[in-house]
Amino acid sequence: KLRLSNERLSLEKDLSRKESRKEALNESRGSYALRILLEGGLKGIHGYVAQLGEVEEKYRYALEIAGGNRLGQIVVDNEIIAAQAIEILKKKKAGRLTFLPINRMKKSLQNLAIARNTNNYQSGFIDKAINLVKFDSIYQDVFNYVFGETQVFSDLASAKVIKNKNRVVTLSGELLEVSGAITGGSRVNKDLAFKFGSSNEEDETNPIKQRLLVINEALVKSEYD
C-alpha cells in the first residue's frame, strides 16, 4: 500500500509537469489565441492548415519539416473574417496569428502532378510534397502556398545528385533550399511546432492517467480488504 501511495505521488507530480508543459506549448503555438476566437463565436474559421490535411505516416516527418510554421497558420473564409479575428485578438490581448483567406489565396496551376517514374529523376525521387497530402479541393491553393514546388526525396544522397532548381525535403527531414542552404541533424519530431493530425495525436499524459487510475482502484480496494 505504501509503495502504491508513493508511486501515485510521483506520477501526480510527473503529470502536473507534463500538463504545464503542454499548456505552455499550446499557448506558444497559437492554440490559446485560436480558442479565444472560437469561443467568441466567430464564424468562417476552418482551423490550422495542419488540421486540414492527411498524410501517410511514412511521409509525415518530411512534410511537417517542409511545411514548417505555415502548418500553424489559420485558414478562414475571407479577408473580412481575418480582419475581425485580428480585432478580437487585439482587444483580448491574445497574441498574434497569421490568417489565410481562401478567397485571396493565389490560384495554383491545376497540373500539379509529376510522374514518379519520369526519366528526369534518378532513384530516390518520391513526388511533389503537395501530392502526398490528402485534402478537400477547397484547400488546393492553401496547400500550394504551404508547399509550392517542394519535392520529396528518399535521402540526402539522392537529392544532392539531382541538379534541382526546386526546394527539396528528404524523408529524414533534411531540407535543401533553392538558395543552396541545407538544414538537417537529429530528429526532433516531438519538438515540431505543428503536426498533421495533431488533434488526433496520442496525449503523452494518457499512460500516466491510466496508471493513476489503476493505482487509485487498487488503493480503494485495499481499504476494504
PDB file of C-alpha atoms in Angstrom:
ATOM      1  CA  LYS A   1       0.000   0.000   0.000  1.00  0.00           C
ATOM      2  CA  LEU A   2       2.834   2.398   0.889  1.00  0.00           C
ATOM      3  CA  ARG A   3       4.588   1.560  -2.375  1.00  0.00           C
ATOM      4  CA  LEU A   4       1.428   2.339  -4.370  1.00  0.00           C
ATOM      5  CA  SER A   5       0.931   5.607  -2.498  1.00  0.00           C
ATOM      6  CA  ASN A   6       4.500   6.698  -3.236  1.00  0.00           C
ATOM      7  CA  GLU A   7       4.125   5.732  -6.879  1.00  0.00           C
ATOM      8  CA  ARG A   8       0.877   7.699  -7.088  1.00  0.00           C
ATOM      9  CA  LEU A   9       2.540  10.782  -5.609  1.00  0.00           C
ATOM     10  CA  SER A  10       5.407  10.520  -8.110  1.00  0.00           C
ATOM     11  CA  LEU A  11       3.031  10.070 -11.043  1.00  0.00           C
ATOM     12  CA  GLU A  12       0.881  13.007  -9.965  1.00  0.00           C
ATOM     13  CA  LYS A  13       3.956  15.254  -9.912  1.00  0.00           C
ATOM     14  CA  ASP A  14       5.027  13.984 -13.339  1.00  0.00           C
ATOM     15  CA  LEU A  15       1.513  14.515 -14.708  1.00  0.00           C
ATOM     16  CA  SER A  16       1.444  18.076 -13.370  1.00  0.00           C
ATOM     17  CA  ARG A  17       4.780  18.878 -15.052  1.00  0.00           C
ATOM     18  CA  LYS A  18       3.696  17.416 -18.382  1.00  0.00           C
ATOM     19  CA  GLU A  19       0.330  19.197 -18.359  1.00  0.00           C
ATOM     20  CA  SER A  20       2.007  22.513 -17.529  1.00  0.00           C
ATOM     21  CA  ARG A  21       4.439  21.985 -20.403  1.00  0.00           C
ATOM     22  CA  LYS A  22       1.590  21.047 -22.736  1.00  0.00           C
ATOM     23  CA  GLU A  23      -0.340  24.184 -21.814  1.00  0.00           C
ATOM     24  CA  ALA A  24       2.727  26.368 -22.348  1.00  0.00           C
ATOM     25  CA  LEU A  25       3.390  24.776 -25.745  1.00  0.00           C
ATOM     26  CA  ASN A  26      -0.221  25.209 -26.806  1.00  0.00           C
ATOM     27  CA  GLU A  27      -0.109  28.906 -25.950  1.00  0.00           C
ATOM     28  CA  SER A  28       3.189  29.385 -27.778  1.00  0.00           C
ATOM     29  CA  ARG A  29       1.754  27.648 -30.855  1.00  0.00           C
ATOM     30  CA  GLY A  30      -1.295  29.875 -31.003  1.00  0.00           C
ATOM     31  CA  SER A  31      -3.823  27.406 -29.573  1.00  0.00           C
ATOM     32  CA  TYR A  32      -4.854  29.909 -26.913  1.00  0.00           C
ATOM     33  CA  ALA A  33      -5.435  32.658 -29.486  1.00  0.00           C
ATOM     34  CA  LEU A  34      -7.471  30.341 -31.715  1.00  0.00           C
ATOM     35  CA  ARG A  35      -9.531  29.198 -28.756  1.00  0.00           C
ATOM     36  CA  ILE A  36     -10.345  32.840 -27.935  1.00  0.00           C
ATOM     37  CA  LEU A  37     -11.678  33.330 -31.477  1.00  0.00           C
ATOM     38  CA  LEU A  38     -13.772  30.166 -31.446  1.00  0.00           C
ATOM     39  CA  GLU A  39     -15.189  30.860 -28.002  1.00  0.00           C
ATOM     40  CA  GLY A  40     -16.112  34.327 -29.236  1.00  0.00           C
ATOM     41  CA  GLY A  41     -18.403  32.722 -31.816  1.00  0.00           C
ATOM     42  CA  LEU A  42     -16.521  33.987 -34.867  1.00  0.00           C
ATOM     43  CA  LYS A  43     -17.686  32.050 -37.931  1.00  0.00           C
ATOM     44  CA  GLY A  44     -15.744  31.203 -41.058  1.00  0.00           C
ATOM     45  CA  ILE A  45     -12.683  29.733 -39.342  1.00  0.00           C
ATOM     46  CA  HIS A  46     -11.566  26.422 -40.837  1.00  0.00           C
ATOM     47  CA  GLY A  47      -8.647  25.725 -38.469  1.00  0.00           C
ATOM     48  CA  TYR A  48      -4.902  25.223 -38.666  1.00  0.00           C
ATOM     49  CA  VAL A  49      -3.502  24.168 -42.027  1.00  0.00           C
ATOM     50  CA  ALA A  50      -2.174  21.023 -40.305  1.00  0.00           C
ATOM     51  CA  GLN A  51      -5.706  20.060 -39.285  1.00  0.00           C
ATOM     52  CA  LEU A  52      -6.969  20.261 -42.859  1.00  0.00           C
ATOM     53  CA  GLY A  53      -4.758  17.637 -44.471  1.00  0.00           C
ATOM     54  CA  GLU A  54      -3.963  13.951 -44.006  1.00  0.00           C
ATOM     55  CA  VAL A  55      -0.649  12.264 -44.763  1.00  0.00           C
ATOM     56  CA  GLU A  56       0.709   8.739 -44.643  1.00  0.00           C
ATOM     57  CA  GLU A  57       2.893   8.082 -41.623  1.00  0.00           C
ATOM     58  CA  LYS A  58       5.998   7.379 -43.740  1.00  0.00           C
ATOM     59  CA  TYR A  59       5.819  10.890 -45.223  1.00  0.00           C
ATOM     60  CA  ARG A  60       4.673  12.724 -42.089  1.00  0.00           C
ATOM     61  CA  TYR A  61       8.032  13.956 -40.784  1.00  0.00           C
ATOM     62  CA  ALA A  62       9.265  15.182 -44.159  1.00  0.00           C
ATOM     63  CA  LEU A  63       6.059  17.082 -44.852  1.00  0.00           C
ATOM     64  CA  GLU A  64       5.980  18.628 -41.387  1.00  0.00           C
ATOM     65  CA  ILE A  65       9.543  19.845 -41.872  1.00  0.00           C
ATOM     66  CA  ALA A  66       8.709  21.200 -45.322  1.00  0.00           C
ATOM     67  CA  GLY A  67       5.531  22.912 -44.123  1.00  0.00           C
ATOM     68  CA  GLY A  68       7.156  24.426 -41.052  1.00  0.00           C
ATOM     69  CA  ASN A  69       5.308  27.259 -39.312  1.00  0.00           C
ATOM     70  CA  ARG A  70       2.912  27.612 -42.230  1.00  0.00           C
ATOM     71  CA  LEU A  71       1.162  24.498 -40.944  1.00  0.00           C
ATOM     72  CA  GLY A  72       0.131  26.588 -37.945  1.00  0.00           C
ATOM     73  CA  GLN A  73      -1.477  29.394 -39.909  1.00  0.00           C
ATOM     74  CA  ILE A  74      -5.252  29.721 -39.736  1.00  0.00           C
ATOM     75  CA  VAL A  75      -7.461  29.195 -42.786  1.00  0.00           C
ATOM     76  CA  VAL A  76     -10.540  31.428 -42.944  1.00  0.00           C
ATOM     77  CA  ASP A  77     -13.277  32.109 -45.480  1.00  0.00           C
ATOM     78  CA  ASN A  78     -12.202  35.614 -46.479  1.00  0.00           C
ATOM     79  CA  GLU A  79     -10.312  38.747 -45.512  1.00  0.00           C
ATOM     80  CA  ILE A  80     -13.320  40.118 -43.607  1.00  0.00           C
ATOM     81  CA  ILE A  81     -13.155  37.181 -41.191  1.00  0.00           C
ATOM     82  CA  ALA A  82      -9.394  37.667 -40.894  1.00  0.00           C
ATOM     83  CA  ALA A  83      -9.837  41.352 -40.041  1.00  0.00           C
ATOM     84  CA  GLN A  84     -12.499  40.572 -37.444  1.00  0.00           C
ATOM     85  CA  ALA A  85     -10.275  37.921 -35.888  1.00  0.00           C
ATOM     86  CA  ILE A  86      -7.345  40.319 -35.668  1.00  0.00           C
ATOM     87  CA  GLU A  87      -9.513  42.911 -33.903  1.00  0.00           C
ATOM     88  CA  ILE A  88     -10.619  40.316 -31.357  1.00  0.00           C
ATOM     89  CA  LEU A  89      -7.015  39.295 -30.702  1.00  0.00           C
ATOM     90  CA  LYS A  90      -6.087  42.943 -30.173  1.00  0.00           C
ATOM     91  CA  LYS A  91      -8.940  43.594 -27.744  1.00  0.00           C
ATOM     92  CA  LYS A  92      -8.294  40.406 -25.794  1.00  0.00           C
ATOM     93  CA  LYS A  93      -4.513  40.855 -25.981  1.00  0.00           C
ATOM     94  CA  ALA A  94      -4.458  37.214 -27.020  1.00  0.00           C
ATOM     95  CA  GLY A  95      -1.380  37.219 -29.232  1.00  0.00           C
ATOM     96  CA  ARG A  96      -0.864  37.094 -32.971  1.00  0.00           C
ATOM     97  CA  LEU A  97      -1.907  34.666 -35.696  1.00  0.00           C
ATOM     98  CA  THR A  98      -1.402  34.533 -39.436  1.00  0.00           C
ATOM     99  CA  PHE A  99      -4.604  34.079 -41.429  1.00  0.00           C
ATOM    100  CA  LEU A 100      -5.039  32.588 -44.891  1.00  0.00           C
ATOM    101  CA  PRO A 101      -8.260  33.886 -46.509  1.00  0.00           C
ATOM    102  CA  ILE A 102      -9.334  31.261 -49.031  1.00  0.00           C
ATOM    103  CA  ASN A 103     -10.753  33.871 -51.418  1.00  0.00           C
ATOM    104  CA  ARG A 104      -7.432  35.724 -51.610  1.00  0.00           C
ATOM    105  CA  MET A 105      -5.004  32.829 -51.974  1.00  0.00           C
ATOM    106  CA  LYS A 106      -3.066  32.894 -55.216  1.00  0.00           C
ATOM    107  CA  LYS A 107      -4.607  30.459 -57.662  1.00  0.00           C
ATOM    108  CA  SER A 108      -2.358  27.492 -58.284  1.00  0.00           C
ATOM    109  CA  LEU A 109      -1.833  25.685 -61.534  1.00  0.00           C
ATOM    110  CA  GLN A 110      -4.127  22.693 -61.879  1.00  0.00           C
ATOM    111  CA  ASN A 111      -1.469  20.405 -63.380  1.00  0.00           C
ATOM    112  CA  LEU A 112       0.485  19.684 -60.196  1.00  0.00           C
ATOM    113  CA  ALA A 113       1.422  16.064 -60.751  1.00  0.00           C
ATOM    114  CA  ILE A 114       4.896  14.810 -61.555  1.00  0.00           C
ATOM    115  CA  ALA A 115       5.160  11.217 -62.726  1.00  0.00           C
ATOM    116  CA  ARG A 116       7.083   9.158 -60.168  1.00  0.00           C
ATOM    117  CA  ASN A 117       8.910   7.258 -62.908  1.00  0.00           C
ATOM    118  CA  THR A 118       9.859  10.233 -65.045  1.00  0.00           C
ATOM    119  CA  ASN A 119      13.249   9.948 -66.756  1.00  0.00           C
ATOM    120  CA  ASN A 120      14.203  13.374 -65.408  1.00  0.00           C
ATOM    121  CA  TYR A 121      14.798  11.906 -61.961  1.00  0.00           C
ATOM    122  CA  GLN A 122      17.024   9.150 -60.661  1.00  0.00           C
ATOM    123  CA  SER A 123      16.021   6.719 -57.944  1.00  0.00           C
ATOM    124  CA  GLY A 124      15.204   8.467 -54.702  1.00  0.00           C
ATOM    125  CA  PHE A 125      12.636  10.907 -56.029  1.00  0.00           C
ATOM    126  CA  ILE A 126       9.211  10.253 -54.470  1.00  0.00           C
ATOM    127  CA  ASP A 127       6.824  13.024 -55.508  1.00  0.00           C
ATOM    128  CA  LYS A 128       5.948  16.657 -55.035  1.00  0.00           C
ATOM    129  CA  ALA A 129       5.121  17.333 -51.398  1.00  0.00           C
ATOM    130  CA  ILE A 130       1.630  18.616 -52.185  1.00  0.00           C
ATOM    131  CA  ASN A 131       0.783  15.357 -53.961  1.00  0.00           C
ATOM    132  CA  LEU A 132       1.451  13.438 -50.741  1.00  0.00           C
ATOM    133  CA  VAL A 133      -1.224  15.309 -48.786  1.00  0.00           C
ATOM    134  CA  LYS A 134      -4.934  14.468 -48.942  1.00  0.00           C
ATOM    135  CA  PHE A 135      -7.219  17.476 -48.561  1.00  0.00           C
ATOM    136  CA  ASP A 136     -10.560  18.841 -49.735  1.00  0.00           C
ATOM    137  CA  SER A 137     -10.339  20.625 -53.075  1.00  0.00           C
ATOM    138  CA  ILE A 138     -11.292  23.931 -51.426  1.00  0.00           C
ATOM    139  CA  TYR A 139      -7.834  23.939 -49.804  1.00  0.00           C
ATOM    140  CA  GLN A 140      -5.852  23.400 -53.022  1.00  0.00           C
ATOM    141  CA  ASP A 141      -4.455  26.938 -53.074  1.00  0.00           C
ATOM    142  CA  VAL A 142      -3.716  26.847 -49.343  1.00  0.00           C
ATOM    143  CA  PHE A 143      -1.528  23.759 -49.622  1.00  0.00           C
ATOM    144  CA  ASN A 144       0.100  25.072 -52.767  1.00  0.00           C
ATOM    145  CA  TYR A 145       1.072  28.158 -50.726  1.00  0.00           C
ATOM    146  CA  VAL A 146       2.462  25.923 -47.973  1.00  0.00           C
ATOM    147  CA  PHE A 147       4.499  23.559 -50.152  1.00  0.00           C
ATOM    148  CA  GLY A 148       4.843  25.228 -53.541  1.00  0.00           C
ATOM    149  CA  GLU A 149       7.143  23.180 -55.768  1.00  0.00           C
ATOM    150  CA  THR A 150       8.826  21.367 -52.864  1.00  0.00           C
ATOM    151  CA  GLN A 151       9.840  17.851 -53.845  1.00  0.00           C
ATOM    152  CA  VAL A 152      10.319  14.838 -51.582  1.00  0.00           C
ATOM    153  CA  PHE A 153      13.330  12.503 -51.925  1.00  0.00           C
ATOM    154  CA  SER A 154      14.099   9.351 -50.008  1.00  0.00           C
ATOM    155  CA  ASP A 155      17.506  10.519 -48.760  1.00  0.00           C
ATOM    156  CA  LEU A 156      20.042  13.324 -48.909  1.00  0.00           C
ATOM    157  CA  ALA A 157      22.432  11.465 -51.207  1.00  0.00           C
ATOM    158  CA  SER A 158      19.735  11.057 -53.866  1.00  0.00           C
ATOM    159  CA  ALA A 159      18.626  14.664 -53.540  1.00  0.00           C
ATOM    160  CA  LYS A 160      22.142  16.075 -53.839  1.00  0.00           C
ATOM    161  CA  VAL A 161      22.974  14.368 -57.146  1.00  0.00           C
ATOM    162  CA  ILE A 162      19.975  15.946 -58.866  1.00  0.00           C
ATOM    163  CA  LYS A 163      20.509  19.351 -60.443  1.00  0.00           C
ATOM    164  CA  ASN A 164      17.275  20.609 -58.989  1.00  0.00           C
ATOM    165  CA  LYS A 165      16.077  24.203 -59.017  1.00  0.00           C
ATOM    166  CA  ASN A 166      13.256  23.384 -56.626  1.00  0.00           C
ATOM    167  CA  ARG A 167      13.125  23.145 -52.849  1.00  0.00           C
ATOM    168  CA  VAL A 168      13.713  19.578 -51.625  1.00  0.00           C
ATOM    169  CA  VAL A 169      12.987  17.691 -48.405  1.00  0.00           C
ATOM    170  CA  THR A 170      14.040  14.143 -47.531  1.00  0.00           C
ATOM    171  CA  LEU A 171      12.176  11.522 -45.528  1.00  0.00           C
ATOM    172  CA  SER A 172      14.599  12.002 -42.634  1.00  0.00           C
ATOM    173  CA  GLY A 173      13.984  15.751 -42.604  1.00  0.00           C
ATOM    174  CA  GLU A 174      16.912  17.312 -44.449  1.00  0.00           C
ATOM    175  CA  LEU A 175      15.789  20.486 -46.192  1.00  0.00           C
ATOM    176  CA  LEU A 176      17.543  21.804 -49.301  1.00  0.00           C
ATOM    177  CA  GLU A 177      16.504  25.365 -50.080  1.00  0.00           C
ATOM    178  CA  VAL A 178      16.631  26.958 -53.526  1.00  0.00           C
ATOM    179  CA  SER A 179      19.205  29.384 -52.104  1.00  0.00           C
ATOM    180  CA  GLY A 180      21.589  26.478 -51.582  1.00  0.00           C
ATOM    181  CA  ALA A 181      21.169  26.254 -47.807  1.00  0.00           C
ATOM    182  CA  ILE A 182      20.878  22.742 -46.366  1.00  0.00           C
ATOM    183  CA  THR A 183      19.325  22.089 -42.964  1.00  0.00           C
ATOM    184  CA  GLY A 184      19.496  18.772 -41.137  1.00  0.00           C
ATOM    185  CA  GLY A 185      20.549  16.959 -37.997  1.00  0.00           C
ATOM    186  CA  SER A 186      18.989  14.778 -35.333  1.00  0.00           C
ATOM    187  CA  ARG A 187      15.299  14.029 -35.495  1.00  0.00           C
ATOM    188  CA  VAL A 188      13.257  16.145 -33.082  1.00  0.00           C
ATOM    189  CA  ASN A 189       9.723  15.198 -34.093  1.00  0.00           C
ATOM    190  CA  LYS A 190       8.234  15.922 -30.666  1.00  0.00           C
ATOM    191  CA  ASP A 191       9.551  19.473 -30.809  1.00  0.00           C
ATOM    192  CA  LEU A 192       7.954  20.355 -34.139  1.00  0.00           C
ATOM    193  CA  ALA A 193       5.561  23.246 -33.621  1.00  0.00           C
ATOM    194  CA  PHE A 194       2.773  21.875 -35.803  1.00  0.00           C
ATOM    195  CA  LYS A 195       1.969  18.342 -36.836  1.00  0.00           C
ATOM    196  CA  PHE A 196      -0.514  16.839 -39.268  1.00  0.00           C
ATOM    197  CA  GLY A 197      -3.475  15.433 -37.401  1.00  0.00           C
ATOM    198  CA  SER A 198      -2.170  16.942 -34.169  1.00  0.00           C
ATOM    199  CA  SER A 199      -5.658  16.863 -32.697  1.00  0.00           C
ATOM    200  CA  ASN A 200      -5.554  13.072 -33.039  1.00  0.00           C
ATOM    201  CA  GLU A 201      -2.050  12.643 -31.627  1.00  0.00           C
ATOM    202  CA  GLU A 202      -1.862  10.480 -28.534  1.00  0.00           C
ATOM    203  CA  ASP A 203      -1.503  12.676 -25.475  1.00  0.00           C
ATOM    204  CA  GLU A 204       1.764  11.836 -23.685  1.00  0.00           C
ATOM    205  CA  THR A 205      -0.115  12.198 -20.377  1.00  0.00           C
ATOM    206  CA  ASN A 206      -2.541   9.360 -21.192  1.00  0.00           C
ATOM    207  CA  PRO A 207      -0.299   6.498 -19.950  1.00  0.00           C
ATOM    208  CA  ILE A 208       0.226   8.359 -16.672  1.00  0.00           C
ATOM    209  CA  LYS A 209      -3.507   8.930 -16.238  1.00  0.00           C
ATOM    210  CA  GLN A 210      -4.236   5.275 -16.948  1.00  0.00           C
ATOM    211  CA  ARG A 211      -1.643   4.115 -14.422  1.00  0.00           C
ATOM    212  CA  LEU A 212      -3.037   6.511 -11.804  1.00  0.00           C
ATOM    213  CA  LEU A 213      -6.490   5.051 -12.378  1.00  0.00           C
ATOM    214  CA  VAL A 214      -5.194   1.536 -11.727  1.00  0.00           C
ATOM    215  CA  ILE A 215      -3.372   2.644  -8.570  1.00  0.00           C
ATOM    216  CA  ASN A 216      -6.386   4.509  -7.213  1.00  0.00           C
ATOM    217  CA  GLU A 217      -8.614   1.483  -7.767  1.00  0.00           C
ATOM    218  CA  ALA A 218      -6.071  -0.745  -6.002  1.00  0.00           C
ATOM    219  CA  LEU A 219      -5.805   1.648  -3.047  1.00  0.00           C
ATOM    220  CA  VAL A 220      -9.590   1.926  -2.739  1.00  0.00           C
ATOM    221  CA  LYS A 221      -9.855  -1.872  -2.801  1.00  0.00           C
ATOM    222  CA  SER A 222      -7.169  -2.221  -0.148  1.00  0.00           C
ATOM    223  CA  GLU A 223      -9.237  -0.099   2.230  1.00  0.00           C
ATOM    224  CA  TYR A 224     -11.924  -2.792   2.257  1.00  0.00           C
ATOM    225  CA  ASP A 225      -9.600  -5.795   2.440  1.00  0.00           C
TER     226      ASP A 225
END
